[in-house]
């Protein structure tokens, strides 16, 4: 509710890690459908009639992990269950966040389109202008632009407002699709044993204006972003 009151047009379901690979650690891998369905329904109830709800889906593969013969069928089955649950829960579309393996992103995008849902595909990128898997962001964005299953391209997490602006300048004109950016609230600092995000709402807002001037069609926030930033 705080984020809606702050002016959000779109909120996300709390289902980023609700996949088989993550839930297995907690003995909940048989609850993928139920957890994603509940996440969608909770978000829809909170949003009301005027706010869009996107089903949030994160990667199954860990950073540096590749698709293999052993895990690809399990991965596909997971996305089938997740996307169906979010669709059944009533979401307006899907946002795939913090992805680093392009093959995994493309497989999941194909499944999303089977359910006729709009899709925003967001990459996790480093300030060195590469994805976490080492692919140049320019090349990754061109690949997403050419994928007919993806409706909008984005970048989220890992970096703060300044690094995100530099990346956006490089890639926003490489696609005709709407571009979405969701930086972290700066880089976290260790303060008395706690990791604190240091970007103020005013600092964050200044960069948000610059994203829009460059052509971003959607602006939000990732880790450390509070309702005041929005």
mmCIF file of C-alpha atoms in Angstrom:
data_model
loop_
_atom_site.group_PDB
_atom_site.id
_atom_site.type_symbol
_atom_site.label_atom_id
_atom_site.label_comp_id
_atom_site.label_asym_id
_atom_site.label_seq_id
_atom_site.Cartn_x
_atom_site.Cartn_y
_atom_site.Cartn_z
ATOM 1 C CA UNK A 1 0.000 0.000 0.000
ATOM 2 C CA UNK A 2 2.857 2.424 0.751
ATOM 3 C CA UNK A 3 4.130 2.057 -2.804
ATOM 4 C CA UNK A 4 0.688 2.572 -4.317
ATOM 5 C CA UNK A 5 0.192 5.685 -2.202
ATOM 6 C CA UNK A 6 3.610 6.886 -3.405
ATOM 7 C CA UNK A 7 2.311 6.864 -6.970
ATOM 8 C CA UNK A 8 3.137 3.483 -8.506
ATOM 9 C CA UNK A 9 1.273 2.561 -11.664
ATOM 10 C CA UNK A 10 2.533 -1.029 -11.424
ATOM 11 C CA UNK A 11 3.302 -3.356 -8.522
ATOM 12 C CA UNK A 12 4.913 -6.796 -8.589
ATOM 13 C CA UNK A 13 3.985 -10.064 -6.955
ATOM 14 C CA UNK A 14 6.252 -11.297 -4.159
ATOM 15 C CA UNK A 15 7.204 -14.404 -6.134
ATOM 16 C CA UNK A 16 10.727 -13.667 -7.378
ATOM 17 C CA UNK A 17 12.203 -16.788 -5.761
ATOM 18 C CA UNK A 18 9.101 -18.987 -5.885
ATOM 19 C CA UNK A 19 10.616 -21.598 -8.197
ATOM 20 C CA UNK A 20 11.456 -25.262 -7.732
ATOM 21 C CA UNK A 21 15.205 -24.706 -7.466
ATOM 22 C CA UNK A 22 14.852 -22.198 -4.613
ATOM 23 C CA UNK A 23 11.907 -23.850 -2.837
ATOM 24 C CA UNK A 24 13.643 -27.234 -2.695
ATOM 25 C CA UNK A 25 15.900 -25.867 0.042
ATOM 26 C CA UNK A 26 12.855 -25.405 2.274
ATOM 27 C CA UNK A 27 11.024 -28.617 1.413
ATOM 28 C CA UNK A 28 8.403 -26.696 -0.575
ATOM 29 C CA UNK A 29 9.137 -27.781 -4.145
ATOM 30 C CA UNK A 30 5.694 -29.395 -4.346
ATOM 31 C CA UNK A 31 4.041 -26.035 -3.562
ATOM 32 C CA UNK A 32 5.168 -24.012 -6.586
ATOM 33 C CA UNK A 33 1.662 -23.552 -7.974
ATOM 34 C CA UNK A 34 0.055 -22.726 -4.622
ATOM 35 C CA UNK A 35 2.714 -20.183 -3.610
ATOM 36 C CA UNK A 36 2.676 -18.342 -6.944
ATOM 37 C CA UNK A 37 -1.131 -18.337 -7.059
ATOM 38 C CA UNK A 38 -1.297 -16.884 -3.554
ATOM 39 C CA UNK A 39 1.285 -14.226 -4.451
ATOM 40 C CA UNK A 40 -0.758 -13.146 -7.445
ATOM 41 C CA UNK A 41 -4.017 -12.984 -5.505
ATOM 42 C CA UNK A 42 -2.498 -10.971 -2.644
ATOM 43 C CA UNK A 43 -1.045 -8.434 -5.091
ATOM 44 C CA UNK A 44 -4.341 -8.159 -7.002
ATOM 45 C CA UNK A 45 -6.282 -7.546 -3.793
ATOM 46 C CA UNK A 46 -3.798 -4.823 -2.792
ATOM 47 C CA UNK A 47 -3.740 -3.171 -6.210
ATOM 48 C CA UNK A 48 -7.446 -2.636 -6.633
ATOM 49 C CA UNK A 49 -8.840 -1.618 -10.012
ATOM 50 C CA UNK A 50 -6.430 1.092 -11.182
ATOM 51 C CA UNK A 51 -2.986 -0.439 -10.571
ATOM 52 C CA UNK A 52 -1.403 -3.025 -12.855
ATOM 53 C CA UNK A 53 0.071 -6.188 -11.353
ATOM 54 C CA UNK A 54 3.009 -8.008 -12.916
ATOM 55 C CA UNK A 55 3.918 -11.529 -11.902
ATOM 56 C CA UNK A 56 7.551 -11.405 -10.801
ATOM 57 C CA UNK A 57 9.717 -14.333 -11.899
ATOM 58 C CA UNK A 58 13.406 -14.728 -11.081
ATOM 59 C CA UNK A 59 16.006 -17.063 -12.575
ATOM 60 C CA UNK A 60 16.297 -20.688 -11.526
ATOM 61 C CA UNK A 61 19.990 -20.878 -12.373
ATOM 62 C CA UNK A 62 22.567 -19.391 -10.020
ATOM 63 C CA UNK A 63 25.193 -16.938 -11.236
ATOM 64 C CA UNK A 64 27.717 -18.813 -13.353
ATOM 65 C CA UNK A 65 25.496 -21.891 -13.684
ATOM 66 C CA UNK A 66 24.692 -23.169 -17.172
ATOM 67 C CA UNK A 67 21.834 -25.083 -18.724
ATOM 68 C CA UNK A 68 22.561 -28.816 -18.834
ATOM 69 C CA UNK A 69 20.830 -31.959 -20.033
ATOM 70 C CA UNK A 70 20.194 -32.711 -16.355
ATOM 71 C CA UNK A 71 18.475 -29.444 -15.431
ATOM 72 C CA UNK A 72 16.754 -28.187 -18.593
ATOM 73 C CA UNK A 73 13.619 -30.357 -18.325
ATOM 74 C CA UNK A 74 13.269 -29.519 -14.638
ATOM 75 C CA UNK A 75 13.652 -25.832 -15.477
ATOM 76 C CA UNK A 76 11.010 -25.929 -18.229
ATOM 77 C CA UNK A 77 8.570 -27.786 -15.974
ATOM 78 C CA UNK A 78 9.070 -25.203 -13.252
ATOM 79 C CA UNK A 79 8.296 -22.265 -15.542
ATOM 80 C CA UNK A 80 5.188 -24.005 -16.870
ATOM 81 C CA UNK A 81 3.870 -24.293 -13.313
ATOM 82 C CA UNK A 82 4.925 -20.807 -12.223
ATOM 83 C CA UNK A 83 3.502 -18.953 -15.211
ATOM 84 C CA UNK A 84 0.238 -20.909 -15.164
ATOM 85 C CA UNK A 85 -0.217 -20.098 -11.465
ATOM 86 C CA UNK A 86 0.418 -16.388 -11.990
ATOM 87 C CA UNK A 87 -1.927 -16.342 -14.990
ATOM 88 C CA UNK A 88 -4.619 -18.145 -12.972
ATOM 89 C CA UNK A 89 -4.090 -15.619 -10.187
ATOM 90 C CA UNK A 90 -5.028 -12.785 -12.547
ATOM 91 C CA UNK A 91 -1.783 -10.898 -13.229
ATOM 92 C CA UNK A 92 -1.711 -8.389 -16.080
ATOM 93 C CA UNK A 93 1.685 -9.528 -17.331
ATOM 94 C CA UNK A 94 5.025 -11.054 -16.351
ATOM 95 C CA UNK A 95 8.306 -9.384 -15.455
ATOM 96 C CA UNK A 96 11.377 -11.619 -15.469
ATOM 97 C CA UNK A 97 13.979 -9.934 -13.270
ATOM 98 C CA UNK A 98 17.721 -10.270 -12.616
ATOM 99 C CA UNK A 99 18.318 -12.802 -15.388
ATOM 100 C CA UNK A 100 21.908 -13.488 -16.438
ATOM 101 C CA UNK A 101 21.709 -16.632 -18.588
ATOM 102 C CA UNK A 102 20.275 -15.734 -21.988
ATOM 103 C CA UNK A 103 19.259 -19.296 -22.842
ATOM 104 C CA UNK A 104 17.235 -19.581 -19.648
ATOM 105 C CA UNK A 105 15.595 -16.219 -20.319
ATOM 106 C CA UNK A 106 14.638 -17.242 -23.851
ATOM 107 C CA UNK A 107 13.183 -20.584 -22.715
ATOM 108 C CA UNK A 108 11.075 -18.911 -20.045
ATOM 109 C CA UNK A 109 9.934 -16.192 -22.472
ATOM 110 C CA UNK A 110 8.629 -18.837 -24.851
ATOM 111 C CA UNK A 111 6.561 -20.348 -22.035
ATOM 112 C CA UNK A 112 5.160 -16.941 -21.039
ATOM 113 C CA UNK A 113 3.909 -16.386 -24.581
ATOM 114 C CA UNK A 114 2.069 -19.712 -24.495
ATOM 115 C CA UNK A 115 -0.111 -18.109 -21.830
ATOM 116 C CA UNK A 116 -0.630 -14.935 -23.885
ATOM 117 C CA UNK A 117 0.813 -12.587 -21.268
ATOM 118 C CA UNK A 118 2.839 -9.417 -21.949
ATOM 119 C CA UNK A 119 6.473 -9.877 -20.920
ATOM 120 C CA UNK A 120 9.175 -7.519 -19.654
ATOM 121 C CA UNK A 121 12.595 -9.217 -19.684
ATOM 122 C CA UNK A 122 15.171 -7.636 -17.352
ATOM 123 C CA UNK A 123 18.889 -8.329 -17.309
ATOM 124 C CA UNK A 124 21.207 -8.160 -14.313
ATOM 125 C CA UNK A 125 24.178 -6.091 -15.473
ATOM 126 C CA UNK A 126 27.500 -5.037 -13.973
ATOM 127 C CA UNK A 127 28.984 -1.551 -14.107
ATOM 128 C CA UNK A 128 31.593 -3.033 -16.464
ATOM 129 C CA UNK A 129 28.724 -3.148 -18.992
ATOM 130 C CA UNK A 130 28.432 -6.908 -19.050
ATOM 131 C CA UNK A 131 25.753 -9.265 -17.825
ATOM 132 C CA UNK A 132 26.608 -11.458 -14.838
ATOM 133 C CA UNK A 133 27.424 -14.245 -17.297
ATOM 134 C CA UNK A 134 29.982 -12.045 -19.097
ATOM 135 C CA UNK A 135 27.974 -11.143 -22.217
ATOM 136 C CA UNK A 136 28.273 -7.536 -23.363
ATOM 137 C CA UNK A 137 25.073 -5.687 -22.467
ATOM 138 C CA UNK A 138 24.842 -4.226 -25.980
ATOM 139 C CA UNK A 139 24.810 -7.726 -27.456
ATOM 140 C CA UNK A 140 22.282 -8.958 -24.880
ATOM 141 C CA UNK A 141 19.880 -6.072 -25.567
ATOM 142 C CA UNK A 142 20.073 -6.659 -29.330
ATOM 143 C CA UNK A 143 19.243 -10.317 -28.714
ATOM 144 C CA UNK A 144 16.218 -9.406 -26.582
ATOM 145 C CA UNK A 145 15.099 -6.910 -29.220
ATOM 146 C CA UNK A 146 15.097 -9.664 -31.842
ATOM 147 C CA UNK A 147 13.099 -12.093 -29.674
ATOM 148 C CA UNK A 148 9.398 -11.989 -30.676
ATOM 149 C CA UNK A 149 8.323 -13.394 -27.292
ATOM 150 C CA UNK A 150 9.600 -10.340 -25.414
ATOM 151 C CA UNK A 151 7.517 -7.153 -25.375
ATOM 152 C CA UNK A 152 9.769 -4.840 -23.338
ATOM 153 C CA UNK A 153 13.441 -4.860 -22.392
ATOM 154 C CA UNK A 154 14.893 -3.893 -19.045
ATOM 155 C CA UNK A 155 17.762 -3.845 -16.577
ATOM 156 C CA UNK A 156 17.469 -4.274 -12.826
ATOM 157 C CA UNK A 157 19.430 -4.909 -9.624
ATOM 158 C CA UNK A 158 23.226 -5.200 -9.049
ATOM 159 C CA UNK A 159 24.029 -1.530 -9.770
ATOM 160 C CA UNK A 160 22.896 1.838 -8.448
ATOM 161 C CA UNK A 161 21.414 4.907 -10.166
ATOM 162 C CA UNK A 162 24.649 6.332 -11.610
ATOM 163 C CA UNK A 163 25.906 3.105 -13.198
ATOM 164 C CA UNK A 164 22.409 2.389 -14.512
ATOM 165 C CA UNK A 165 22.342 5.767 -16.274
ATOM 166 C CA UNK A 166 25.648 5.038 -17.997
ATOM 167 C CA UNK A 167 24.371 1.657 -19.185
ATOM 168 C CA UNK A 168 21.078 3.097 -20.383
ATOM 169 C CA UNK A 169 22.895 5.690 -22.473
ATOM 170 C CA UNK A 170 24.687 2.871 -24.277
ATOM 171 C CA UNK A 171 21.760 0.594 -25.025
ATOM 172 C CA UNK A 172 18.424 2.428 -25.031
ATOM 173 C CA UNK A 173 18.661 3.116 -28.763
ATOM 174 C CA UNK A 174 19.508 -0.500 -29.621
ATOM 175 C CA UNK A 175 15.895 -1.602 -29.338
ATOM 176 C CA UNK A 176 12.529 -0.373 -30.580
ATOM 177 C CA UNK A 177 10.844 -2.030 -27.612
ATOM 178 C CA UNK A 178 9.946 -0.071 -24.455
ATOM 179 C CA UNK A 179 12.871 0.073 -22.008
ATOM 180 C CA UNK A 180 12.482 -0.368 -18.234
ATOM 181 C CA UNK A 181 15.114 0.402 -15.577
ATOM 182 C CA UNK A 182 15.084 -0.607 -11.899
ATOM 183 C CA UNK A 183 18.376 0.284 -10.195
ATOM 184 C CA UNK A 184 19.227 -0.552 -6.618
ATOM 185 C CA UNK A 185 19.241 2.303 -4.118
ATOM 186 C CA UNK A 186 23.018 2.594 -4.508
ATOM 187 C CA UNK A 187 25.638 0.127 -3.324
ATOM 188 C CA UNK A 188 25.058 -1.174 0.213
ATOM 189 C CA UNK A 189 27.562 -0.211 2.929
ATOM 190 C CA UNK A 190 28.313 -2.075 6.142
ATOM 191 C CA UNK A 191 27.151 0.160 8.996
ATOM 192 C CA UNK A 192 27.592 -1.401 12.443
ATOM 193 C CA UNK A 193 27.172 -4.873 11.014
ATOM 194 C CA UNK A 194 24.129 -4.032 8.870
ATOM 195 C CA UNK A 195 24.093 -3.588 5.095
ATOM 196 C CA UNK A 196 22.526 -0.180 4.434
ATOM 197 C CA UNK A 197 21.637 1.301 1.039
ATOM 198 C CA UNK A 198 22.911 4.866 1.051
ATOM 199 C CA UNK A 199 21.102 6.560 -1.862
ATOM 200 C CA UNK A 200 18.644 9.184 -0.664
ATOM 201 C CA UNK A 201 15.210 9.497 -2.274
ATOM 202 C CA UNK A 202 16.269 12.886 -3.703
ATOM 203 C CA UNK A 203 19.381 11.398 -5.344
ATOM 204 C CA UNK A 204 17.340 8.522 -6.721
ATOM 205 C CA UNK A 205 14.672 10.875 -8.106
ATOM 206 C CA UNK A 206 17.245 13.006 -9.941
ATOM 207 C CA UNK A 207 18.480 9.973 -11.830
ATOM 208 C CA UNK A 208 14.927 8.806 -12.523
ATOM 209 C CA UNK A 209 14.299 12.066 -14.377
ATOM 210 C CA UNK A 210 17.429 11.471 -16.456
ATOM 211 C CA UNK A 211 16.298 7.929 -17.343
ATOM 212 C CA UNK A 212 13.045 9.329 -18.670
ATOM 213 C CA UNK A 213 14.839 12.031 -20.668
ATOM 214 C CA UNK A 214 16.959 9.327 -22.288
ATOM 215 C CA UNK A 215 13.851 7.432 -23.329
ATOM 216 C CA UNK A 216 13.079 4.936 -20.572
ATOM 217 C CA UNK A 217 9.383 4.069 -20.641
ATOM 218 C CA UNK A 218 9.297 2.490 -17.188
ATOM 219 C CA UNK A 219 11.228 3.461 -14.052
ATOM 220 C CA UNK A 220 11.200 1.629 -10.741
ATOM 221 C CA UNK A 221 13.505 0.436 -8.039
ATOM 222 C CA UNK A 222 15.091 -2.816 -6.908
ATOM 223 C CA UNK A 223 17.036 -3.695 -3.737
ATOM 224 C CA UNK A 224 16.999 -1.035 -1.022
ATOM 225 C CA UNK A 225 14.299 1.023 -2.729
ATOM 226 C CA UNK A 226 11.665 2.230 -0.286
ATOM 227 C CA UNK A 227 8.344 3.909 -0.955
ATOM 228 C CA UNK A 228 9.995 7.309 -0.384
ATOM 229 C CA UNK A 229 12.309 6.679 -3.325
ATOM 230 C CA UNK A 230 9.260 5.996 -5.493
#
